[in-house]
Amino acid sequence: MLLNYRVVSAFLIRTVLFIASSMFVGSLFAQQAPTQEQLQQAQQASQSQRVDLSQYIQSGGNSTGRGGSINLPSDSGPMPAGEEGLPPPYGANLFKGGFETERSDGLNSSYLVAPGDKIAIQMWGTVNSSEVVTVDNQGNIFIPDIGPIKVQDVPANRVNSVVTQGIKSIYTNNVSVYVNLLTATPVSVFVAGPVLRPGQYAGLASDSVLFYLKRAGGIDPHRGSYRNITVMRQGETVLTYDLYDFLKMGKLPAFSFKDEDVIFVGEQGAMVNVEGAARYPFRFELEKSKRSGTALMNYARPLSKTSHVAITGNRESGPISVYLPVNEFAQFTMADGDTVLFNDDIRPQVISVQISGSYEGPSYYAVEKDTRLLDLLSYIEIDPEQANYGSIYIKRESVMEQQKMLINESLDRLERSLFTAPASSSGEASIRAQEAQLVSQFIARARRIEPLGKVIVSENGKVANIRLEQGDEIVIPAQTDLIQIAGEVLMPQAVVYNPEATVSDYIAWAGGFSERADDDRIAIVHANGITSFVSSDAGQHWYSDEQNATLQAGDQILVLPKVDAKIMQSIKDVTQIIYQIAVAANAAS
């Protein structure tokens, strides 16, 4: 009975504890169970703290360093930045190449055999044997019945002949031998000095110094020297590298590394910044014995148009600023921190001018920069029956840029007025939204139009004797009997000129106005480039004088589009821009 009582008591106690704990846990979950809104808030908070790994990868895993970004080795990352906004050092992109990841597993022919390498030996004939031997610590391989053969420091392409000669010194007749170097024992090389990741790196003895420098992240672009790299073995310097020789001429001395060799990158020497008209505008490291302008120009390679060099920097006596002809700069001695600006400071005395339209002879002329139009026209041959020499005009790049700027300024003002205009009611806001959509489409099309840059130089057969500019295009229109009708007409076409016909007649022959046409303001583009505006009502003018409004053979009638005033509050601005485009580009937007 006592046992049963104890069992029942224990059971009751466990039951009570289980029920109590269940009630406690249930109440705990009832109090802390998050709602759907709380879950969403927690998820958003979690997402706001996450880092987009793709952005980090695209940035190349950059870590901010002194004066710019120092990029860890990557085959696709940007070139290291220069210090304090200065240009990057010459050769900074050397370690962005993929020579480390794209190396082959095979041995190059200049590899020198070292202890630990494995060599396969095949013999057939009087003696048949096939085995793989290892080069021992003394640099020998041991072949049974033959003995040791010295192979250490033998180039890979001579291993076959050396081993074959040793075997045939014993087996002189009827034995054929084939020897192949199978694998090379890796060596461990230390990289020290101003590199991004100094340390110990494994590679082959035949690998170049660039391979090990790339494994170490490359030379620190702000502190390391590209011209003072040494290889030390047991504390002694055995080789010195100047990477400028590799960058400039592709010179890279062959070298066989051994275990515990040290590649040491020296501290950066005196640096000169190159700017301006140079093929290599970088920071260059100067050698102590070669700090003349000639040495710098050998690497910076200034353009042939360079005439002068500006040098700014500091000396013990204070700041300097020198401006020299390029031939005198060759003997100038530079110092650390100098900035060298190669400049084209000789103004050309000859300009080139193009001829287009109806002419005979060359299409390009090289003339002195002060040449005037009539001086050049005397050298241009034309056929008076084919060329309309009384309507010459010029297309000029500077005028084209100015016209483009004025049109863009007008479009910018239109855009600002469109999106900053207030709306007093919901109905007006709806109209403004519709207007904004239409005007935005108009602005996008208007920005794509390129002005012609026309300079009007002729009127009534007289030509102004203006000074020519570099790149001018002199247009000599061809004689024609046609009138072009374009823009907002039903059938744009060319019609034979009729001196008795009016503007309305030509528009009628082109099928009449379209629904979008503005029949009160029609542009007439004359053969000499002048643009007049007239009304279709009996050809009456409103913008120019009666003479300019008169149609002549070769003119173009351009019917401009009409802006709907019912939905367009900015009709005045749009109309003004349309006129600007018509004058500048002979086009109806």
C-alpha positions in Angstrom: 0.0 0.0 0.0 2.8 2.3 0.8 4.4 1.7 -2.6 1.1 2.4 -4.4 0.6 5.5 -2.4 4.0 6.8 -3.4 3.5 6.0 -7.1 0.1 7.7 -7.1 1.5 10.7 -5.3 4.4 11.1 -7.8 2.0 10.7 -10.7 -0.3 13.4 -9.3 2.6 15.8 -8.7 3.8 15.4 -12.3 0.3 15.9 -13.6 -0.2 19.1 -11.6 3.2 20.4 -12.7 2.5 19.6 -16.4 -0.9 21.4 -16.3 0.6 24.4 -14.5 3.5 24.7 -17.0 1.1 24.3 -19.9 -1.1 27.0 -18.6 2.0 29.3 -18.1 3.4 28.6 -21.5 -0.1 29.1 -23.1 -0.5 32.4 -21.3 3.0 33.4 -22.3 2.2 32.7 -26.0 -1.1 34.4 -25.7 0.5 37.6 -24.4 3.5 37.6 -26.8 2.0 36.1 -30.0 2.7 38.8 -32.7 0.0 40.1 -35.0 0.3 40.1 -38.8 1.1 43.8 -38.7 3.9 43.2 -36.2 5.3 40.5 -38.3 5.4 42.8 -41.4 7.1 45.5 -39.4 9.7 43.1 -38.1 10.3 41.9 -41.6 10.8 45.4 -42.9 13.1 46.3 -40.1 15.1 43.2 -40.8 15.3 44.0 -44.5 16.4 47.5 -43.8 19.4 46.2 -41.9 20.5 43.8 -44.7 23.4 44.5 -47.0 22.9 43.9 -50.7 25.8 41.5 -51.5 25.4 42.1 -55.2 26.2 45.8 -54.7 29.2 44.9 -52.6 30.4 42.5 -55.3 29.9 45.1 -58.0 32.0 47.6 -56.0 34.8 45.1 -56.0 34.9 44.8 -52.2 36.6 48.1 -51.9 37.9 49.3 -48.6 38.5 53.0 -48.1 42.1 54.0 -47.9 44.2 57.1 -47.7 43.3 59.5 -50.5 41.0 57.0 -52.4 39.9 53.4 -52.8 42.4 50.5 -52.5 40.9 47.6 -54.4 41.7 44.1 -53.4 42.8 41.8 -56.4 40.0 41.4 -58.9 40.1 40.8 -62.6 37.2 43.2 -63.3 37.5 46.0 -60.7 38.5 49.6 -61.4 42.0 50.8 -61.5 43.3 52.1 -58.1 42.6 55.7 -57.5 45.3 58.3 -57.1 46.0 59.9 -53.7 44.0 63.0 -52.8 42.3 63.2 -56.2 45.6 62.9 -58.1 45.9 60.6 -61.2 46.7 56.9 -60.5 50.3 55.8 -60.6 51.7 54.5 -63.9 51.3 50.8 -64.0 48.4 50.7 -61.5 46.3 48.5 -63.8 49.1 45.9 -64.1 47.7 43.8 -61.4 44.1 43.9 -62.8 45.1 41.4 -65.4 44.1 37.7 -65.3 47.5 36.1 -65.7 47.2 34.5 -62.3 43.8 32.8 -62.9 44.5 31.9 -66.5 47.8 30.1 -66.0 48.2 26.6 -67.4 49.2 23.6 -65.3 52.0 22.6 -67.7 55.6 23.5 -67.2 57.4 26.0 -69.3 60.5 24.9 -71.2 62.8 27.2 -69.1 61.8 25.6 -65.8 64.8 24.3 -63.9 64.6 20.9 -62.3 64.6 21.1 -58.4 64.6 18.5 -55.6 61.2 16.8 -55.2 60.3 16.9 -58.9 59.1 13.7 -60.4 60.4 12.3 -63.7 59.0 9.4 -65.8 61.6 7.2 -67.5 60.6 4.6 -70.3 63.2 2.2 -71.6 62.6 -0.5 -74.3 64.8 -2.7 -76.4 67.5 -4.8 -74.7 66.1 -3.5 -71.4 62.4 -2.9 -70.7 61.6 -0.6 -67.8 59.0 1.9 -66.8 59.2 3.9 -63.6 58.7 7.3 -62.0 61.7 8.6 -60.0 62.0 11.6 -57.6 64.8 14.1 -57.6 66.5 13.7 -54.2 67.9 16.5 -52.0 71.3 16.2 -53.7 69.7 17.0 -57.1 70.1 13.4 -58.5 67.7 10.7 -59.7 68.8 7.1 -59.0 68.1 4.4 -61.7 68.8 0.8 -60.7 71.8 -0.8 -62.5 72.8 2.7 -63.7 73.3 4.8 -60.6 72.7 8.5 -59.9 72.3 11.1 -62.6 72.6 14.8 -61.8 69.4 16.7 -63.0 69.2 19.7 -60.7 69.0 23.1 -62.4 68.6 21.3 -65.8 66.0 23.1 -68.0 62.8 21.1 -68.6 63.5 21.0 -72.3 66.9 19.3 -71.8 65.9 16.7 -69.2 65.3 14.1 -71.8 68.7 14.5 -73.4 70.6 14.6 -70.1 69.0 11.5 -68.6 69.2 9.6 -72.0 72.9 10.4 -72.2 73.4 9.0 -68.6 71.6 5.8 -69.4 73.3 5.2 -72.7 76.7 5.6 -71.0 75.8 2.1 -69.4 73.5 0.6 -72.0 75.3 1.5 -75.2 73.4 -0.7 -77.7 69.7 -1.5 -78.6 68.2 0.7 -75.8 65.7 3.4 -76.5 64.9 6.0 -73.8 62.1 8.5 -73.3 62.2 10.9 -70.3 59.4 13.3 -69.3 59.3 15.7 -66.4 55.9 15.0 -64.8 55.4 17.4 -61.9 57.3 20.2 -60.3 57.6 20.7 -56.6 56.0 24.0 -55.5 58.1 26.6 -53.7 57.1 28.9 -51.0 58.0 32.6 -51.5 57.6 35.5 -49.1 56.3 38.8 -50.4 57.0 41.8 -48.2 57.1 45.6 -48.3 54.2 48.0 -49.4 51.9 45.4 -51.0 48.2 45.0 -50.2 48.5 41.5 -48.6 52.1 40.7 -47.6 52.7 37.1 -46.7 53.9 33.7 -47.8 52.6 32.3 -51.1 53.1 29.0 -53.0 53.9 28.7 -56.7 56.2 27.1 -59.1 59.9 28.0 -59.2 59.4 29.1 -62.8 56.6 31.6 -62.0 57.4 35.2 -62.6 57.7 37.9 -60.0 54.4 39.3 -61.3 52.6 36.1 -60.3 53.7 36.4 -56.7 53.0 40.1 -56.5 49.5 39.5 -57.9 49.0 36.8 -55.2 49.9 39.4 -52.6 47.2 41.8 -54.0 49.6 43.9 -56.1 51.8 46.9 -55.1 50.2 49.5 -52.9 49.5 52.4 -55.3 50.1 55.0 -52.6 53.3 53.7 -50.9 54.9 51.0 -53.0 57.6 51.4 -55.7 57.2 49.9 -59.2 60.8 50.6 -59.9 62.6 49.1 -56.8 61.7 45.4 -56.4 64.3 43.0 -55.2 64.5 39.2 -54.8 66.5 38.2 -51.7 67.9 34.7 -50.9 69.4 34.1 -47.5 69.7 37.8 -46.9 71.5 38.5 -50.2 70.0 40.4 -53.1 70.0 38.1 -56.2 67.9 40.1 -58.6 66.4 43.6 -59.1 63.2 44.4 -61.0 62.1 47.7 -62.6 58.5 47.1 -63.7 58.7 50.3 -65.9 60.9 48.2 -68.2 58.1 45.6 -68.4 55.4 48.2 -68.9 57.4 50.2 -71.5 59.3 47.5 -73.4 58.0 44.1 -72.1 61.3 43.2 -70.4 60.9 40.7 -67.6 64.1 38.7 -66.6 63.7 35.0 -66.2 64.3 33.7 -62.7 64.0 30.4 -60.9 62.6 30.8 -57.4 63.6 28.7 -54.4 61.9 28.0 -51.0 62.0 30.9 -48.6 63.0 33.5 -51.3 61.8 37.0 -50.4 60.3 39.4 -52.9 60.7 42.8 -51.3 58.9 45.9 -52.7 60.7 49.1 -51.9 59.2 52.4 -50.7 57.8 54.7 -53.3 60.3 57.2 -54.7 59.8 60.7 -55.9 56.5 61.1 -57.8 55.6 63.5 -60.6 52.0 64.1 -61.7 51.4 64.4 -65.5 48.3 66.2 -66.9 47.2 67.7 -70.1 48.1 66.7 -73.7 49.9 63.4 -72.9 49.1 59.9 -73.9 49.8 58.6 -70.4 48.4 61.2 -67.8 49.5 59.2 -64.7 51.8 59.7 -61.7 55.4 58.6 -62.6 58.1 57.5 -60.2 61.4 59.1 -60.9 64.8 57.4 -60.6 67.3 59.3 -58.5 69.7 59.6 -61.4 67.1 60.4 -64.1 64.9 63.3 -63.2 65.1 65.3 -66.4 62.2 66.2 -68.6 63.5 63.8 -71.2 63.1 60.8 -68.9 59.5 61.8 -68.1 58.5 62.4 -71.7 59.9 58.9 -72.6 57.1 57.4 -70.4 54.3 60.1 -70.5 54.6 60.5 -74.3 53.2 64.1 -74.8 51.1 64.6 -78.0 52.8 66.0 -81.0 50.7 69.2 -80.7 52.4 70.0 -77.3 54.3 73.2 -77.4 54.8 74.2 -73.8 55.1 72.6 -70.4 53.9 74.1 -67.1 55.6 72.9 -63.9 54.3 73.6 -60.4 55.8 72.3 -57.2 57.9 73.1 -54.1 61.6 73.5 -53.5 63.6 74.3 -50.4 63.4 78.0 -51.4 59.6 77.8 -51.7 56.9 77.1 -54.3 57.8 77.3 -58.0 55.7 77.8 -61.1 57.5 77.6 -64.4 56.2 77.7 -68.0 58.7 76.5 -70.6 58.8 75.6 -74.3 58.8 71.8 -74.7 62.4 71.7 -76.0 63.7 73.5 -72.9 61.7 71.2 -70.6 63.8 68.3 -71.8 66.7 69.6 -69.6 64.6 70.7 -66.6 65.2 68.8 -63.3 62.0 67.7 -61.5 61.4 67.0 -57.8 59.0 65.0 -55.7 55.4 66.3 -55.9 55.8 68.3 -59.1 52.8 68.6 -61.4 53.7 68.7 -65.1 51.0 70.0 -67.5 51.7 69.5 -71.2 49.9 72.2 -73.1 49.1 73.1 -76.7 49.8 76.8 -76.6 50.4 77.5 -80.3 47.4 78.9 -82.1 46.9 77.4 -85.6 47.5 79.9 -88.4 45.6 77.8 -90.9 41.9 76.8 -90.8 40.0 74.3 -93.0 36.8 75.2 -94.7 34.3 72.9 -96.5 32.4 73.6 -99.7 29.0 72.0 -100.4 26.2 72.3 -102.8 26.7 73.2 -106.5 30.4 73.7 -107.2 33.3 72.3 -109.1 36.8 71.4 -107.9 38.0 70.6 -104.3 35.5 70.3 -101.4 38.0 71.3 -98.7 40.3 74.3 -98.6 43.1 75.2 -96.1 43.3 78.9 -95.7 44.9 81.4 -93.4 42.8 82.1 -90.3 42.1 85.7 -91.2 40.7 84.8 -94.7 37.3 86.3 -95.6 34.5 84.8 -97.6 35.0 86.7 -100.8 38.7 85.9 -100.8 37.9 82.2 -100.9 35.0 82.4 -103.3 37.4 83.8 -106.0 39.1 80.4 -106.0 35.9 78.3 -106.2 34.7 77.3 -109.7 31.0 77.1 -110.4 28.7 76.6 -113.4 26.5 79.8 -113.5 23.7 77.8 -115.1 23.7 75.3 -112.2 24.7 77.2 -109.1 22.5 79.8 -107.3 25.6 81.9 -106.3 23.5 84.8 -105.2 22.0 82.7 -102.3 25.2 81.5 -100.6 25.0 80.9 -96.8 27.3 79.3 -94.2 26.8 76.6 -91.7 28.9 77.3 -88.6 29.5 75.1 -85.6 29.6 77.9 -83.1 26.2 79.2 -84.3 24.8 75.7 -84.2 25.9 75.3 -80.6 24.4 78.7 -79.7 21.1 77.8 -81.3 21.0 74.5 -79.5 21.6 76.2 -76.2 18.9 78.8 -76.8 16.4 76.0 -77.7 17.3 74.0 -74.6 17.0 77.1 -72.4 13.5 77.7 -73.7 12.6 74.0 -73.2 13.9 74.2 -69.6 11.8 77.3 -68.9 8.8 75.5 -70.4 9.4 72.4 -68.3 9.8 74.5 -65.1 6.6 76.5 -65.7 4.7 73.3 -66.5 5.6 71.4 -63.3 5.5 74.4 -60.9 2.1 75.9 -62.0 -0.4 75.6 -59.1 -3.9 74.0 -59.6 -6.9 75.5 -57.8 -9.3 72.6 -58.3 -9.3 68.9 -59.0 -10.7 69.6 -62.5 -7.8 72.0 -63.2 -5.3 69.5 -61.9 -6.7 66.9 -64.3 -6.2 69.3 -67.2 -2.7 70.1 -66.0 -1.8 66.4 -65.9 -3.0 66.0 -69.5 -1.1 69.1 -70.5 2.0 67.9 -68.8 1.9 64.6 -70.7 1.6 66.3 -74.1 4.2 69.0 -73.4 6.7 66.3 -72.1 6.3 64.5 -75.4 6.9 67.7 -77.3 10.0 68.6 -75.2 11.5 65.1 -75.8 11.1 65.5 -79.5 12.3 69.1 -79.6 15.5 68.1 -77.7 16.5 65.6 -80.5 16.4 68.3 -83.2 19.8 69.5 -84.3 20.0 73.1 -85.6 21.8 73.8 -88.8 23.8 76.8 -87.5 23.1 78.9 -90.6 24.8 82.2 -91.1 22.9 84.5 -93.6 25.5 86.2 -95.7 23.7 86.9 -99.0 20.6 89.0 -100.0 19.5 90.3 -103.3 22.5 88.7 -105.0 25.0 90.5 -102.7 27.3 88.5 -100.4 28.8 89.8 -97.2 32.5 89.5 -96.9 32.7 88.0 -93.4 35.7 86.4 -91.7 35.7 82.6 -91.9 36.1 80.3 -88.9 37.5 76.8 -88.5 35.1 74.2 -89.7 32.8 76.5 -91.7 30.7 74.9 -94.4 30.0 77.3 -97.3 26.8 76.2 -99.0 26.2 77.2 -102.6 22.6 76.2 -103.4 21.8 74.7 -106.8 19.5 76.3 -109.3 16.1 74.7 -109.2 12.6 75.4 -110.6 10.8 73.8 -107.7 9.0 74.9 -104.5 9.1 72.5 -101.6 5.9 72.2 -99.5 6.3 70.4 -96.1 5.0 70.3 -92.6 1.3 70.2 -91.8 -0.1 69.5 -95.3 -1.8 66.4 -96.5 0.6 65.6 -99.3 4.1 67.1 -98.8 5.7 67.4 -102.2 7.7 69.6 -104.6 5.8 71.8 -107.1 7.1 73.6 -110.1 7.6 77.3 -109.4 4.9 79.6 -110.8 5.5 83.3 -110.4 1.8 84.0 -110.4 0.9 81.6 -107.6 0.5 82.5 -104.0 1.3 80.6 -100.8 -2.3 79.5 -100.6 -2.0 78.1 -104.2 1.0 76.0 -103.4 -0.6 74.7 -100.2 -3.7 73.8 -102.2 -1.6 71.8 -104.6 -0.1 69.9 -101.7 -3.6 68.8 -100.6 -4.4 71.6 -98.3 -3.8 72.0 -94.6 -3.9 69.0 -92.2 -6.1 69.2 -89.0 -3.0 70.3 -86.9 -1.9 73.1 -89.3 -1.6 76.7 -88.2 -2.8 78.5 -91.3 -2.1 82.0 -89.8 1.6 81.6 -89.5 3.5 79.8 -92.4 7.3 79.7 -92.6 9.0 80.4 -95.9 12.6 79.2 -96.0 14.4 81.0 -98.8 17.3 79.6 -100.7 19.8 81.9 -98.9 18.7 80.6 -95.5 16.4 83.5 -94.4 13.1 82.4 -92.9 10.0 84.5 -93.3 6.6 84.1 -91.8 3.4 84.8 -93.7 -0.4 84.2 -93.5 -2.2 82.0 -95.9 -4.7 84.8 -96.5 -3.5 86.0 -100.0 0.1 85.4 -98.9 0.1 88.5 -96.6 3.1 88.8 -94.4 3.2 89.6 -90.7 6.8 88.9 -89.6 9.1 90.2 -92.3 9.1 92.8 -95.1 7.2 92.3 -98.4 10.3 91.5 -100.3 11.4 88.7 -98.1 7.9 87.2 -98.2 7.9 87.0 -102.0 8.3 83.4 -103.2 11.2 82.5 -105.4 12.3 79.2 -107.1 14.2 77.1 -104.6 12.2 78.3 -101.6 10.5 75.9 -99.1 7.0 76.4 -97.6 6.9 75.0 -94.1 3.4 74.8 -92.4 3.9 74.8 -88.7 1.7 72.8 -86.3 -1.0 74.6 -84.2 -1.1 74.3 -80.5 -4.6 73.6 -79.0 -5.4 76.5 -76.7 -8.2 74.7 -75.1 -6.1 72.3 -73.1 -2.7 74.0 -73.3 -2.1 76.8 -70.8 1.5 77.2 -71.9 0.6 77.8 -75.6 2.7 80.9 -75.8 5.9 79.2 -74.8 5.3 76.2 -77.0 4.6 78.4 -80.0 7.7 80.4 -79.4 9.8 77.2 -79.3 8.2 75.9 -82.5 9.2 79.2 -84.3 12.8 78.8 -82.9 13.0 75.3 -84.3 11.6 76.3 -87.7 14.3 79.1 -88.0 17.2 77.1 -86.6 16.6 73.6 -88.2 14.1 74.2 -91.0 11.8 71.7 -89.3 8.3 71.6 -87.8 8.4 70.0 -84.4 
